[in-house]
Coordinates of C-alpha atoms and ligand atoms in Angstrom, one line a residue:
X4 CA 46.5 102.0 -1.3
X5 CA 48.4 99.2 0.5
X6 CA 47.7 100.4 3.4
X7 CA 44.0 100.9 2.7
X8 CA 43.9 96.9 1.2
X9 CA 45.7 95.8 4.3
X10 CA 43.5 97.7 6.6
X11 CA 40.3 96.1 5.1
X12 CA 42.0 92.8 5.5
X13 CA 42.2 93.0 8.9
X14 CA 38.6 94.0 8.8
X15 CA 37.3 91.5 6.7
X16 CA 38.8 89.4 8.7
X17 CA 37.4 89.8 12.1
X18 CA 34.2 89.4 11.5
X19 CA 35.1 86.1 9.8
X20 CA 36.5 85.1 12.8
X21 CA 33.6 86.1 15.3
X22 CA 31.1 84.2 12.7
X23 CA 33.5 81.1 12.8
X24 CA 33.2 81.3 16.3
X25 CA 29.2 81.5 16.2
X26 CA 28.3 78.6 14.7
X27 CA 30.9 76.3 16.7
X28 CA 30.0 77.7 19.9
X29 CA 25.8 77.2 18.8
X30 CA 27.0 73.6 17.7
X31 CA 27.5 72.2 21.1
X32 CA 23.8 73.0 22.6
X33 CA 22.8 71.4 18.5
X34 CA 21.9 67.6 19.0
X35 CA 23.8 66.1 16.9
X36 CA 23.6 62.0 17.0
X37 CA 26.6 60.8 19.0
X38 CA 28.0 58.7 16.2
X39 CA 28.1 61.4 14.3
X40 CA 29.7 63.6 17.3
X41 CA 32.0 60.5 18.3
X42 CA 33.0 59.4 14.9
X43 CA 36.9 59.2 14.8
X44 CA 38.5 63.0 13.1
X45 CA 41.5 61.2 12.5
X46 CA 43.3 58.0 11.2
X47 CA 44.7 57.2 14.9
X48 CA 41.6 57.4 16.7
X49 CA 39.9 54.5 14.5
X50 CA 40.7 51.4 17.2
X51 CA 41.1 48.2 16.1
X52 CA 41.8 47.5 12.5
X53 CA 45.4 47.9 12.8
X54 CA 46.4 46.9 9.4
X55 CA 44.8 49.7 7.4
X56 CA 45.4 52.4 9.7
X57 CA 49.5 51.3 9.1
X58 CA 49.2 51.7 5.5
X59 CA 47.4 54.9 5.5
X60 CA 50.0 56.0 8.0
X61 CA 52.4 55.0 5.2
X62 CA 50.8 57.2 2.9
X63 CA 50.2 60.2 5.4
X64 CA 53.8 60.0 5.5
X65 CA 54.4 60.5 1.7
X66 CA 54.4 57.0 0.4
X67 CA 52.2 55.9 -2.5
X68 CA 48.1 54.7 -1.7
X69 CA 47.2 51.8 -3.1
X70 CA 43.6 51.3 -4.4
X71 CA 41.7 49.9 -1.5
X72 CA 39.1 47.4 -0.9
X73 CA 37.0 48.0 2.6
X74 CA 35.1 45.2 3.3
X75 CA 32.8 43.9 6.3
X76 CA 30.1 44.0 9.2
X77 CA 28.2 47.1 9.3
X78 CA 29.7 49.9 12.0
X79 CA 33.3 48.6 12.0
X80 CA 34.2 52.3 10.7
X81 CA 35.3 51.6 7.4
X82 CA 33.1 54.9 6.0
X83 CA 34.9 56.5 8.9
X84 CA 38.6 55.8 8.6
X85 CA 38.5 56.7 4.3
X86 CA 36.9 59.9 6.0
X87 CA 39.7 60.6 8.2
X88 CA 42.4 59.1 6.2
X89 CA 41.2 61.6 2.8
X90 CA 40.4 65.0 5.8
X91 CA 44.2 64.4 6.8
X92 CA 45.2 63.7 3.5
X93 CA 44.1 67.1 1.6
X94 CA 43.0 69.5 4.7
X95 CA 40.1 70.9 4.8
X96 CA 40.3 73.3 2.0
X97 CA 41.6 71.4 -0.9
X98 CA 39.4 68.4 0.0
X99 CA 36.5 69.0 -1.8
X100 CA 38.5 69.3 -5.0
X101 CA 40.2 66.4 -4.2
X102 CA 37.8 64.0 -3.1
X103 CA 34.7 62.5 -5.1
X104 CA 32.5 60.4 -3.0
X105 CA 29.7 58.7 -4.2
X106 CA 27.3 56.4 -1.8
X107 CA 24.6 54.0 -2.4
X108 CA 22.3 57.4 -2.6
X109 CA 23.5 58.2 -5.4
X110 CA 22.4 57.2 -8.5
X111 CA 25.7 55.2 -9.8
X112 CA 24.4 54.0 -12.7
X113 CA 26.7 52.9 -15.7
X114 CA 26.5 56.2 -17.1
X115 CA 27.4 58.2 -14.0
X116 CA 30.5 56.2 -13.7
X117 CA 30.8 57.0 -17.5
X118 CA 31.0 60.5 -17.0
X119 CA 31.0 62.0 -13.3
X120 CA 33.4 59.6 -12.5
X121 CA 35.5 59.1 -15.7
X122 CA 35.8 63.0 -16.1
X123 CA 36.8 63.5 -12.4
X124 CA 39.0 60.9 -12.9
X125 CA 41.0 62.5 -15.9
X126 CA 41.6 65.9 -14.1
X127 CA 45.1 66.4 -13.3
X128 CA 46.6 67.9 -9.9
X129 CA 49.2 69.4 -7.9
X130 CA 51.6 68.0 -5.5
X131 CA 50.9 71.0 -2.9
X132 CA 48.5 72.6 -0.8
X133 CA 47.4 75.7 -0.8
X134 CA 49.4 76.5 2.3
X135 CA 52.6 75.1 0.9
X136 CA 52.2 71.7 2.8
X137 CA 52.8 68.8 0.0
X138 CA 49.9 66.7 -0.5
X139 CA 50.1 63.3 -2.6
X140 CA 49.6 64.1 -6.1
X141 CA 46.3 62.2 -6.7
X142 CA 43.0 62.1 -6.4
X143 CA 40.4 59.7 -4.2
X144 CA 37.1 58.9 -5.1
X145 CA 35.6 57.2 -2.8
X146 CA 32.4 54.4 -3.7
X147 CA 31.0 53.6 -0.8
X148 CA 28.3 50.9 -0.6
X149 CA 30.0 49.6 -3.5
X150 CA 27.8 46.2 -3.2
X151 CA 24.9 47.7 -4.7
X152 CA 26.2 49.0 -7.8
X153 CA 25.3 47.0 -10.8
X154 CA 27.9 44.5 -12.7
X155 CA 27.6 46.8 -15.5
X156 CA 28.5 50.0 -13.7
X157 CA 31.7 47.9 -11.9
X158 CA 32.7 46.5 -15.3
X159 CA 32.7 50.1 -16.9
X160 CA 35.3 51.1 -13.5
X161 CA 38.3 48.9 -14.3
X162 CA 39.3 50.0 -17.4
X163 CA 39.4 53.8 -15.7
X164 CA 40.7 52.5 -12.8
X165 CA 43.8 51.4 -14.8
X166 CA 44.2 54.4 -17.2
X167 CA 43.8 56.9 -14.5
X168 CA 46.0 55.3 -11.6
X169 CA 48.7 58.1 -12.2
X170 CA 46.5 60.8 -10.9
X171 CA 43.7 59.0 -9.4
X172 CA 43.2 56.8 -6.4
X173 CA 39.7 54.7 -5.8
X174 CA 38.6 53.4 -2.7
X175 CA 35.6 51.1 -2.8
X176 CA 33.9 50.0 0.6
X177 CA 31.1 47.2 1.1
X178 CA 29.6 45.0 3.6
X179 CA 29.5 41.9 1.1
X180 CA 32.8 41.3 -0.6
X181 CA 31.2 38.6 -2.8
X182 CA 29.3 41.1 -4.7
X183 CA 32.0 42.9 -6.2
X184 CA 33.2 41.3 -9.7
X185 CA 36.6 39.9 -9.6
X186 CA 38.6 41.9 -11.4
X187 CA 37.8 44.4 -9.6
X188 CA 38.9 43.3 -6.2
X189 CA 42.3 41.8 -8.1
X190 CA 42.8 45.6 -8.8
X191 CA 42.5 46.4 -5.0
X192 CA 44.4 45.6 -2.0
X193 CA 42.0 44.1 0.4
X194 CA 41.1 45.4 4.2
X195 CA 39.1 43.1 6.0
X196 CA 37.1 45.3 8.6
X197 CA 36.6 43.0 11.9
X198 CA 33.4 43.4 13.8
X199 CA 35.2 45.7 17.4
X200 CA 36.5 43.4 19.8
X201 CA 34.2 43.8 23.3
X202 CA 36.9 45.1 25.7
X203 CA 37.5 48.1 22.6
X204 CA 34.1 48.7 22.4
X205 CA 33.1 49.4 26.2
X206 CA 36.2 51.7 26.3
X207 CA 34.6 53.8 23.3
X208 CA 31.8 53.4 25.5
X209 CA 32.8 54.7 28.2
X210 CA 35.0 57.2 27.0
X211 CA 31.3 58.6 25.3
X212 CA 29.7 58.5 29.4
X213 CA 32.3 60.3 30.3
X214 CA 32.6 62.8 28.0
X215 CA 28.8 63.4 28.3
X216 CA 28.2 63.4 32.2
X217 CA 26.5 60.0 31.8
X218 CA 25.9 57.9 35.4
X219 CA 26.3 54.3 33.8
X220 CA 26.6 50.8 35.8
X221 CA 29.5 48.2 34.6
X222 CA 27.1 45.2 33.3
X223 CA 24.9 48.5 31.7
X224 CA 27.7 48.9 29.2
X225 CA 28.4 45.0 29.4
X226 CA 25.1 44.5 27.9
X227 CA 25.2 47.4 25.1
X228 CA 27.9 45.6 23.7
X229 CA 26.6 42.4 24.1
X230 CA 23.4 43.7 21.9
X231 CA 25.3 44.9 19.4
X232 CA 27.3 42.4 18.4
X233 CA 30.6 44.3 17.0
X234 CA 28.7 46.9 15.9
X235 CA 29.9 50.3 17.4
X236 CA 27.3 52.4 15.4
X237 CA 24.7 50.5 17.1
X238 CA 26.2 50.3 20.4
X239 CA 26.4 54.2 20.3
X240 CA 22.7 54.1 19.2
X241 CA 21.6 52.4 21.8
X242 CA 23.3 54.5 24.5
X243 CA 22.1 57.8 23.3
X244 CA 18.6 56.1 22.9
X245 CA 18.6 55.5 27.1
X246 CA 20.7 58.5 28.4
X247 CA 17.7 60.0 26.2
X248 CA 15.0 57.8 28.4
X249 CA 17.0 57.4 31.6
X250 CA 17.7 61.1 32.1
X251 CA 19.3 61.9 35.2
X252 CA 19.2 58.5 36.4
X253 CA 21.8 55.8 36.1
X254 CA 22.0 53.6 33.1
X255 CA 21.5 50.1 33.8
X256 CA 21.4 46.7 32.4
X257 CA 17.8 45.9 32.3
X258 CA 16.9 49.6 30.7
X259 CA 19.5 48.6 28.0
X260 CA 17.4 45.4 27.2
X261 CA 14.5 47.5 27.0
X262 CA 15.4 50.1 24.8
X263 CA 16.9 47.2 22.3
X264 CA 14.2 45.1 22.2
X265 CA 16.1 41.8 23.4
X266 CA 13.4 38.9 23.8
X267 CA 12.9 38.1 27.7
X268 CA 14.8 34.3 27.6
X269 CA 11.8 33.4 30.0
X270 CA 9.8 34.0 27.1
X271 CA 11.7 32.3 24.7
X272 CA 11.9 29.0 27.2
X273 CA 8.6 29.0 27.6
X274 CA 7.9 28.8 23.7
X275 CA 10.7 26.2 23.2
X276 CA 8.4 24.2 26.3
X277 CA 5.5 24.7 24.3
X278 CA 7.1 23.1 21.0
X279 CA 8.8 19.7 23.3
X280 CA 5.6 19.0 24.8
X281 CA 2.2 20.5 24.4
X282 CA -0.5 21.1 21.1
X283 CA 0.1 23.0 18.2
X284 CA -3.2 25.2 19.3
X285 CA -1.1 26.7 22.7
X286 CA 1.8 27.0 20.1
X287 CA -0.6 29.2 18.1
X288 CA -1.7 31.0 21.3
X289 CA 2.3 31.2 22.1
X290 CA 3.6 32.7 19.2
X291 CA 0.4 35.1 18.4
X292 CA 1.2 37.0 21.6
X293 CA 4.9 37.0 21.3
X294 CA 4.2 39.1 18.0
X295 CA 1.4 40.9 18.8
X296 CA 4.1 42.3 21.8
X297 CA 5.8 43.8 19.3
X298 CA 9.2 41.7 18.8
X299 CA 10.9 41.3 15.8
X300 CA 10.9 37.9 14.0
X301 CA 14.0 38.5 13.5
X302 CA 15.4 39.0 17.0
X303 CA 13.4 36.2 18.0
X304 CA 14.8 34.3 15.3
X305 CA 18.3 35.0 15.9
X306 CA 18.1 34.7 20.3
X307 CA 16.4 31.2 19.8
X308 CA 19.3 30.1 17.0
X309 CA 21.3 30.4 20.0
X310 CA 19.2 28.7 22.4
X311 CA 18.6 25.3 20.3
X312 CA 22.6 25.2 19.6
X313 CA 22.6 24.5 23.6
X314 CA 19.7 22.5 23.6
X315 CA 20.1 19.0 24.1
X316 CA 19.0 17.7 20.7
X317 CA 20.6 15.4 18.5
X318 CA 23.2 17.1 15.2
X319 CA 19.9 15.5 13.0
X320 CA 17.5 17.6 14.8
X321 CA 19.8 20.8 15.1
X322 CA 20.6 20.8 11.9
X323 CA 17.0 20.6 10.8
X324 CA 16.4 22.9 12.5
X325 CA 18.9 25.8 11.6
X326 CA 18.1 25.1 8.3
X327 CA 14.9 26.2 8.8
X328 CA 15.7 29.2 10.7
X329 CA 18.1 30.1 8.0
X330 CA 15.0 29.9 5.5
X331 CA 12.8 31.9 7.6
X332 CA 14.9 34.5 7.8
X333 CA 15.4 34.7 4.1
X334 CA 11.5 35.1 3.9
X335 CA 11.4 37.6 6.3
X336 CA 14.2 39.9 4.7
X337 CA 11.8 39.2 1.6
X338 CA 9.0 40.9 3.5
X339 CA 7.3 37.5 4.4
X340 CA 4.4 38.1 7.3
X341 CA 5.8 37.2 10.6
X342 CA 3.4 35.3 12.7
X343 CA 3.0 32.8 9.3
X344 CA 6.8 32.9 9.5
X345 CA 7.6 31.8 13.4
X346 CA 5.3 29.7 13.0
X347 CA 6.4 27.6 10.2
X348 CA 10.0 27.4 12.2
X349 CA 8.3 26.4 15.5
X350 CA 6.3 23.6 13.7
X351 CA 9.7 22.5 12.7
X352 CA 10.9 22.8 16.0
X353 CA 7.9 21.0 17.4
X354 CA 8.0 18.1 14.5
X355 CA 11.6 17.7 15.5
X356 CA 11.0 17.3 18.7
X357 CA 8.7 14.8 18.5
X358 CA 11.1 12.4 16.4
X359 CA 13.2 10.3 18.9
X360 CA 17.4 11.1 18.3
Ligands
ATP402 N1 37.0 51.2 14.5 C1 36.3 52.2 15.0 N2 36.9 53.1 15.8 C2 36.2 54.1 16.3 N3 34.9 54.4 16.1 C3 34.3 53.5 15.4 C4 34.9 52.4 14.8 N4 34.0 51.7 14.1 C5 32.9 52.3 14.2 N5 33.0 53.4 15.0 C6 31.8 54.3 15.4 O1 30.7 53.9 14.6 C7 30.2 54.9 13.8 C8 29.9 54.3 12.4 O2 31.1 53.9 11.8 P1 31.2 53.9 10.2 O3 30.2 54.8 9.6 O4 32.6 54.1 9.8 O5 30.8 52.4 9.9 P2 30.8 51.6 8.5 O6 31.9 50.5 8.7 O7 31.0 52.5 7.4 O8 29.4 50.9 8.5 P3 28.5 50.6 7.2 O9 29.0 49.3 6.7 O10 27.1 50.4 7.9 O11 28.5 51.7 6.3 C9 31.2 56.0 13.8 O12 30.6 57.2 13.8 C10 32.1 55.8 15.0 O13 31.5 56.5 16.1
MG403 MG1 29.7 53.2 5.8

């Protein structure tokens, strides 16, 4: 009979193995975006925010996690390294016991934390894995896009995040530190996720050409990280977006301008001409094609910001002037119309202008 179980083991087995095979071997011809592809597996490959990665070392290594606090610019890989950290943490197998994540797509309302995550909470666990390894004894639920949950729904966390510590770990993560109440970030430790430093960045970068045959020129990957301001995710974006384009030809700089919708400066100068010294109707003319080209407000909003800081204005004027911008782009994130929107800041500009220093 032993015989006969361990004999259909071995069969039961095989074919496992040839199907595991399958869909890993079909997954490299499957496009799969390239963030998703590239995103770091483990806590050593996230580069950069050396402080984190050392305490979740710490508790790779056995010691005790802390709650945690993720906090910062968008694509810094804060979703990624609680990923990594928890995939490390629990294997593959006992992670989906283990680990309750909850995103700004679900709904987290007060009564969801009230149940889902109070009863997930109170489960106890073991200290071992299924295949002996020990594991910590606790659980992590992880709230990502914690910014958007309501007061309520953050109030009704700290009293279970205090009763429940012994078996349960939280993580919360969020652009906007500001919007989580107090007492729950005293109950945290803190990780400030800094926007990638450039030289990190074109090395991911170019570790990503590499790895996908990719014919790239230097100031090419220069100016992917110059458009994407810290942000990795976007970086990565942008790069799939022109091998995608470019196909066998090389990536350069000008194709990477293209593809992320950077405002021509000429175009830009030319406006800020237009406001120093000429009629409000060319200004009208000016801005009307600019928009009907297709740019964003917000890009051109945000490449001109730079521009007048270099300008040679007077702090009154500058500061007028920003201070505008800053209300513009409030408007716009509101849904304000655009052309009505650039050209209430270039009026500014131009009225500005017009005062002597
Ligand atoms: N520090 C990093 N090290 C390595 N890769 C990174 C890092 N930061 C970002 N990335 C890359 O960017 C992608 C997005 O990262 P991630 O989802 O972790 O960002 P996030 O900080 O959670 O952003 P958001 O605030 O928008 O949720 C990852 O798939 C990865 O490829
Ligand atoms: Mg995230």
């Amino acid at each position: 009979m032993q015989a006969f179980l361990k004999g259909a083991s071995i069969q039961s087995t095989k074919p496992q193995k040839d199907k595991a095979a399958g869909p890993s071997g079909e997954k490299k011809n499957k496009p799969v975006p390239w963030v998703e592809k590239y995103r770091p597996k483990c806590v050593d490959e996230v580069a950069f925010q050396e402080e984190v990665v050392a305490v979740l070392k710490k508790s790779l290594e056995g010691a005790d996690l802390p709650n945690l606090l993720f906090y910062g610019p968008p694509g810094t890989g804060k979703t990624s390294t609680i990923l990594a950290a928890a995939r490390e943490l629990y294997g593959p197998e006992l992670y989906r016991q283990r680990v309750l994540e909850l995103n700004a797509s679900d709904e987290r309302g007060i009564q969801v934390i009230r149940e889902k995550v109070k009863n997930f909470a109170q489960l106890t666990v073991a200290g071992t894995r299924t295949d002996g390894k020990p594991c910590p004894p606790f659980k992590i639920i992880i709230l990502d896009e914690a910014d958007s949950m309501t007061n309520a729904a953050q109030a009704a966390l700290r009293r279970t995040m205090e009763k429940e510590s012994r078996t349960t770990r939280f993580c919360l993560i969020c652009n906007y530190v500001s919007r989580i109440i107090e007492p729950l970030t005293s109950r945290c430790s803190k990780f400030r996720f800094k926007p990638l430093d450039d030289q990190i960045q074109e090395e991911r970068l170019v570790e990503i050409c590499e790895k996908e045959n990719l014919k790239y020129t230097k100031e090419a990957i220069a100016a992917l990280v110059k458009v994407s301001e810290g942000d990795l995710r976007k970086a990565i974006t942008f790069l799939q977006s022109t091998a995608r384009l470019n196909g066998e030809k090389d990536i350069t700089e000008s194709i990477v301008i293209e593809i992320a919708g950077v405002v021509p400066t000429k175009m830009l100068n030319n406006l800020l001409q237009i406001c120093y010294s000429s009629t409000f109707d060319k200004l009208e003319i000016a801005v009307k094609n600019m928009i009907d080209e297709g740019y964003a407000a917000t890009q051109i909003i945000s490449q001109l910001h730079d521009m007048i800081i270099e300008e040679s204005l007077s702090d009154r004027q500058k500061s007028a002037i920003t201070e505008k911008m800053a209300e513009v782009d409030k408007c716009l994130a509101d849904g304000a119309d655009e052309y009505l929107q650039m050209m209430s800041l270039c009026s500014v500009i131009m009225q500005q202008a017009s005062q002597s220093n």
